[in-house]
């Protein structure tokens, strides 16, 4: 589905990003596995891809730092070729607390960090996509961008901003054959949710129409679809991947 396409996946040393990197490689993509601090984990993902006959490289960059993002894209382009698919998966940590227990700085840090992470990569990749008249950008949003969750105000606000960022790019760059879409996971069992109490996970699964929580591979499949030619006329989309918790 992605034969010989070059894909850069931010925050792909673990969780949803790692699952997506492996699936992309299985489908023929040349994959850049981005990490900020988890070098060993990123190299493990690359090793697994190569063991299955795929091609991948690990590239370090703090995606909120413009210079580091530029260097990363230069390395990917020189090593693998021009980027065809950009998956904006890197997420910023945030303070989970009620509104009255948050300071403005807590919310600002999350929103600004999240927007920097998608702005810099998009800004630096899009000119090449425009020149070649093709490309796909996929933002990993959240179901909490559409519905509130107590204690998640910073996360919800940041991901809602991401949705409109994706919609705006989709409207502007669709004329160049570039598609920008968002996927929205529900509760997904990754390192990021490992510390969540088991009773909360079970309660979430019980409320889900499919009676289970998400897995990284569930998201990877949806991201692959949106990156592929099977989704060639889907632009500006918002795809919930949460077992039916969000029905539009």
Short mmCIF file of C-alpha atoms in Angstrom, two decimals:
data_model
loop_
_atom_site.label_atom_id
_atom_site.label_comp_id
_atom_site.label_asym_id
_atom_site.label_seq_id
_atom_site.Cartn_x
_atom_site.Cartn_y
_atom_site.Cartn_z
CA UNK A 1 0.00 0.00 0.00
CA UNK A 2 2.93 2.37 0.56
CA UNK A 3 5.62 0.84 -1.64
CA UNK A 4 8.76 3.03 -1.78
CA UNK A 5 7.06 5.97 -0.09
CA UNK A 6 9.07 7.88 2.47
CA UNK A 7 7.27 8.32 5.78
CA UNK A 8 8.33 10.39 8.78
CA UNK A 9 6.48 9.51 11.97
CA UNK A 10 7.07 11.80 14.93
CA UNK A 11 7.15 10.28 18.38
CA UNK A 12 7.45 6.77 16.99
CA UNK A 13 9.78 5.03 19.41
CA UNK A 14 6.82 3.62 21.36
CA UNK A 15 3.06 3.14 21.40
CA UNK A 16 0.93 4.24 18.47
CA UNK A 17 3.90 5.71 16.62
CA UNK A 18 5.96 2.52 16.85
CA UNK A 19 3.03 0.35 15.72
CA UNK A 20 2.49 2.69 12.78
CA UNK A 21 6.15 2.64 11.81
CA UNK A 22 6.19 -1.17 11.75
CA UNK A 23 2.96 -1.41 9.75
CA UNK A 24 4.11 1.21 7.24
CA UNK A 25 7.34 -0.71 6.72
CA UNK A 26 5.41 -3.96 6.20
CA UNK A 27 3.50 -2.14 3.47
CA UNK A 28 6.67 -1.06 1.67
CA UNK A 29 7.37 2.39 3.10
CA UNK A 30 10.83 3.68 3.93
CA UNK A 31 10.32 4.83 7.50
CA UNK A 32 11.96 7.50 9.63
CA UNK A 33 11.41 6.73 13.33
CA UNK A 34 11.59 9.97 15.26
CA UNK A 35 12.42 10.13 18.95
CA UNK A 36 13.32 12.83 21.43
CA UNK A 37 14.99 10.96 24.29
CA UNK A 38 14.19 7.26 23.81
CA UNK A 39 17.08 6.35 21.52
CA UNK A 40 17.20 2.69 22.54
CA UNK A 41 13.47 2.24 21.94
CA UNK A 42 13.68 3.90 18.52
CA UNK A 43 16.61 1.72 17.52
CA UNK A 44 14.65 -1.34 18.63
CA UNK A 45 11.79 -0.36 16.33
CA UNK A 46 14.27 0.05 13.47
CA UNK A 47 15.83 -3.34 14.25
CA UNK A 48 12.42 -5.05 14.16
CA UNK A 49 11.62 -3.43 10.83
CA UNK A 50 14.95 -4.44 9.32
CA UNK A 51 14.60 -8.00 10.64
CA UNK A 52 11.43 -8.29 8.55
CA UNK A 53 13.12 -6.99 5.43
CA UNK A 54 12.06 -3.36 5.72
CA UNK A 55 14.07 -0.17 5.67
CA UNK A 56 14.05 2.38 8.48
CA UNK A 57 16.25 4.88 10.25
CA UNK A 58 16.04 6.42 13.72
CA UNK A 59 16.21 10.23 13.78
CA UNK A 60 16.47 12.34 16.93
CA UNK A 61 14.68 15.65 17.27
CA UNK A 62 12.68 17.58 19.79
CA UNK A 63 9.76 18.40 17.51
CA UNK A 64 9.05 21.64 19.38
CA UNK A 65 12.49 22.94 18.31
CA UNK A 66 12.54 24.36 14.78
CA UNK A 67 16.27 23.87 14.18
CA UNK A 68 16.15 20.25 15.33
CA UNK A 69 13.14 19.55 13.13
CA UNK A 70 14.92 21.09 10.14
CA UNK A 71 18.00 18.95 10.76
CA UNK A 72 15.81 15.85 11.11
CA UNK A 73 14.04 16.48 7.81
CA UNK A 74 17.38 17.09 6.08
CA UNK A 75 18.67 13.73 7.35
CA UNK A 76 15.51 11.91 6.27
CA UNK A 77 15.55 13.50 2.82
CA UNK A 78 19.25 12.79 2.25
CA UNK A 79 18.99 9.20 3.50
CA UNK A 80 15.58 8.02 2.30
CA UNK A 81 14.34 10.67 -0.13
CA UNK A 82 11.66 13.39 -0.13
CA UNK A 83 8.97 12.83 2.48
CA UNK A 84 5.67 11.60 1.05
CA UNK A 85 3.84 10.94 4.31
CA UNK A 86 4.10 12.84 7.59
CA UNK A 87 2.43 11.41 10.67
CA UNK A 88 2.23 13.98 13.47
CA UNK A 89 2.06 11.67 16.45
CA UNK A 90 4.39 13.21 19.05
CA UNK A 91 2.42 14.34 22.07
CA UNK A 92 3.26 16.71 24.90
CA UNK A 93 2.89 15.82 28.55
CA UNK A 94 0.32 17.79 30.50
CA UNK A 95 -1.01 18.30 34.00
CA UNK A 96 -4.16 16.28 34.59
CA UNK A 97 -6.19 18.25 37.12
CA UNK A 98 -9.41 20.17 37.58
CA UNK A 99 -9.52 23.67 36.14
CA UNK A 100 -9.20 25.40 39.50
CA UNK A 101 -6.07 23.38 40.25
CA UNK A 102 -4.35 24.50 37.05
CA UNK A 103 -2.29 27.58 36.40
CA UNK A 104 -2.34 29.34 33.06
CA UNK A 105 1.20 28.12 32.45
CA UNK A 106 0.01 24.50 32.64
CA UNK A 107 -2.49 25.00 29.84
CA UNK A 108 -0.23 27.27 27.81
CA UNK A 109 2.61 24.75 27.90
CA UNK A 110 0.42 21.99 26.50
CA UNK A 111 -1.26 24.03 23.77
CA UNK A 112 1.89 25.81 22.61
CA UNK A 113 3.96 22.63 22.72
CA UNK A 114 1.37 20.67 20.76
CA UNK A 115 1.07 23.37 18.11
CA UNK A 116 4.83 23.76 17.75
CA UNK A 117 5.13 20.01 17.25
CA UNK A 118 2.75 20.05 14.29
CA UNK A 119 3.61 23.51 12.94
CA UNK A 120 7.36 23.09 12.46
CA UNK A 121 7.19 19.67 10.81
CA UNK A 122 4.32 20.68 8.52
CA UNK A 123 5.90 24.01 7.62
CA UNK A 124 9.17 22.35 6.62
CA UNK A 125 7.71 19.35 4.76
CA UNK A 126 4.91 21.03 2.81
CA UNK A 127 7.06 23.01 0.29
CA UNK A 128 8.47 19.76 -1.13
CA UNK A 129 5.01 18.21 -1.25
CA UNK A 130 3.65 21.27 -3.09
CA UNK A 131 6.52 21.09 -5.57
CA UNK A 132 5.85 17.39 -6.25
CA UNK A 133 2.04 17.83 -6.18
CA UNK A 134 1.49 14.97 -3.76
CA UNK A 135 1.64 14.09 -0.09
CA UNK A 136 -0.30 13.09 2.98
CA UNK A 137 -0.20 14.49 6.51
CA UNK A 138 -1.99 12.71 9.32
CA UNK A 139 -2.46 14.28 12.75
CA UNK A 140 -2.98 12.05 15.76
CA UNK A 141 -5.65 13.92 17.70
CA UNK A 142 -7.90 12.58 20.48
CA UNK A 143 -11.53 11.82 21.11
CA UNK A 144 -11.21 14.30 23.97
CA UNK A 145 -10.97 17.06 21.34
CA UNK A 146 -14.70 16.58 20.73
CA UNK A 147 -15.95 15.70 24.19
CA UNK A 148 -14.69 16.86 27.59
CA UNK A 149 -13.05 14.67 30.19
CA UNK A 150 -12.63 15.85 33.76
CA UNK A 151 -9.03 16.87 34.35
CA UNK A 152 -8.18 16.92 30.63
CA UNK A 153 -8.88 20.56 29.82
CA UNK A 154 -5.34 21.27 28.56
CA UNK A 155 -5.27 18.12 26.45
CA UNK A 156 -8.74 18.72 25.01
CA UNK A 157 -7.96 22.32 24.10
CA UNK A 158 -4.66 21.41 22.46
CA UNK A 159 -6.12 18.58 20.40
CA UNK A 160 -9.11 20.71 19.36
CA UNK A 161 -6.60 23.26 18.06
CA UNK A 162 -4.86 20.45 16.18
CA UNK A 163 -8.13 19.49 14.49
CA UNK A 164 -8.70 22.97 13.13
CA UNK A 165 -5.05 23.23 12.12
CA UNK A 166 -5.51 20.06 10.05
CA UNK A 167 -8.79 21.32 8.54
CA UNK A 168 -7.16 24.62 7.59
CA UNK A 169 -4.22 22.93 5.89
CA UNK A 170 -6.59 20.54 4.10
CA UNK A 171 -8.55 23.46 2.65
CA UNK A 172 -5.43 25.29 1.53
CA UNK A 173 -3.29 22.47 0.16
CA UNK A 174 -5.86 20.10 -1.32
CA UNK A 175 -5.43 21.89 -4.65
CA UNK A 176 -1.86 20.54 -4.79
CA UNK A 177 -2.90 16.92 -4.35
CA UNK A 178 -1.93 16.97 -0.67
CA UNK A 179 -4.33 15.47 1.86
CA UNK A 180 -4.40 16.38 5.54
CA UNK A 181 -6.50 14.31 7.93
CA UNK A 182 -6.77 13.52 11.63
CA UNK A 183 -7.34 10.32 13.55
CA UNK A 184 -8.78 10.46 17.05
CA UNK A 185 -7.99 7.60 19.42
CA UNK A 186 -10.00 6.84 22.49
CA UNK A 187 -8.37 5.18 25.47
CA UNK A 188 -5.50 3.21 23.97
CA UNK A 189 -3.31 0.82 25.92
CA UNK A 190 0.20 2.25 25.55
CA UNK A 191 3.05 3.33 27.81
CA UNK A 192 1.24 6.63 28.23
CA UNK A 193 -1.72 4.92 29.89
CA UNK A 194 0.24 2.26 31.77
CA UNK A 195 -0.04 4.12 35.07
CA UNK A 196 -3.82 4.48 34.80
CA UNK A 197 -5.62 2.46 37.49
CA UNK A 198 -6.85 -0.87 36.19
CA UNK A 199 -10.39 -0.18 37.38
CA UNK A 200 -10.55 2.92 35.18
CA UNK A 201 -9.40 0.94 32.17
CA UNK A 202 -12.01 -1.72 32.85
CA UNK A 203 -14.72 0.89 33.31
CA UNK A 204 -13.79 2.47 29.99
CA UNK A 205 -13.89 -0.90 28.23
CA UNK A 206 -17.30 -1.65 29.75
CA UNK A 207 -18.74 1.61 28.36
CA UNK A 208 -17.29 0.97 24.91
CA UNK A 209 -19.69 -0.52 22.32
CA UNK A 210 -16.95 -3.03 21.43
CA UNK A 211 -16.31 -3.79 25.12
CA UNK A 212 -12.56 -3.25 24.97
CA UNK A 213 -9.97 -0.49 24.95
CA UNK A 214 -7.88 0.37 21.94
CA UNK A 215 -4.51 -1.07 20.99
CA UNK A 216 -1.71 0.76 19.14
CA UNK A 217 -2.28 -1.54 16.17
CA UNK A 218 -5.89 -0.34 15.90
CA UNK A 219 -4.67 3.20 15.32
CA UNK A 220 -1.88 2.11 13.02
CA UNK A 221 -4.38 0.49 10.67
CA UNK A 222 -6.47 3.65 10.45
CA UNK A 223 -3.39 5.79 9.84
CA UNK A 224 -2.22 3.41 7.11
CA UNK A 225 -5.60 3.67 5.41
CA UNK A 226 -5.52 7.46 5.40
CA UNK A 227 -1.95 7.45 4.08
CA UNK A 228 -2.78 5.05 1.25
CA UNK A 229 -4.32 5.62 -2.15
CA UNK A 230 -7.49 3.94 -0.91
CA UNK A 231 -8.14 7.25 0.87
CA UNK A 232 -7.13 9.40 -2.10
CA UNK A 233 -10.33 11.49 -1.96
CA UNK A 234 -10.43 11.90 1.81
CA UNK A 235 -9.18 15.32 2.83
CA UNK A 236 -9.91 17.32 5.97
CA UNK A 237 -11.31 14.23 7.65
CA UNK A 238 -11.63 13.47 11.36
CA UNK A 239 -11.68 9.73 11.95
CA UNK A 240 -12.55 8.48 15.45
CA UNK A 241 -10.76 5.22 16.23
CA UNK A 242 -12.36 4.38 19.55
CA UNK A 243 -14.64 1.39 19.07
CA UNK A 244 -17.74 3.56 18.70
CA UNK A 245 -17.36 5.87 21.69
CA UNK A 246 -17.62 8.79 19.25
CA UNK A 247 -20.28 8.48 16.58
CA UNK A 248 -20.50 11.37 14.14
#
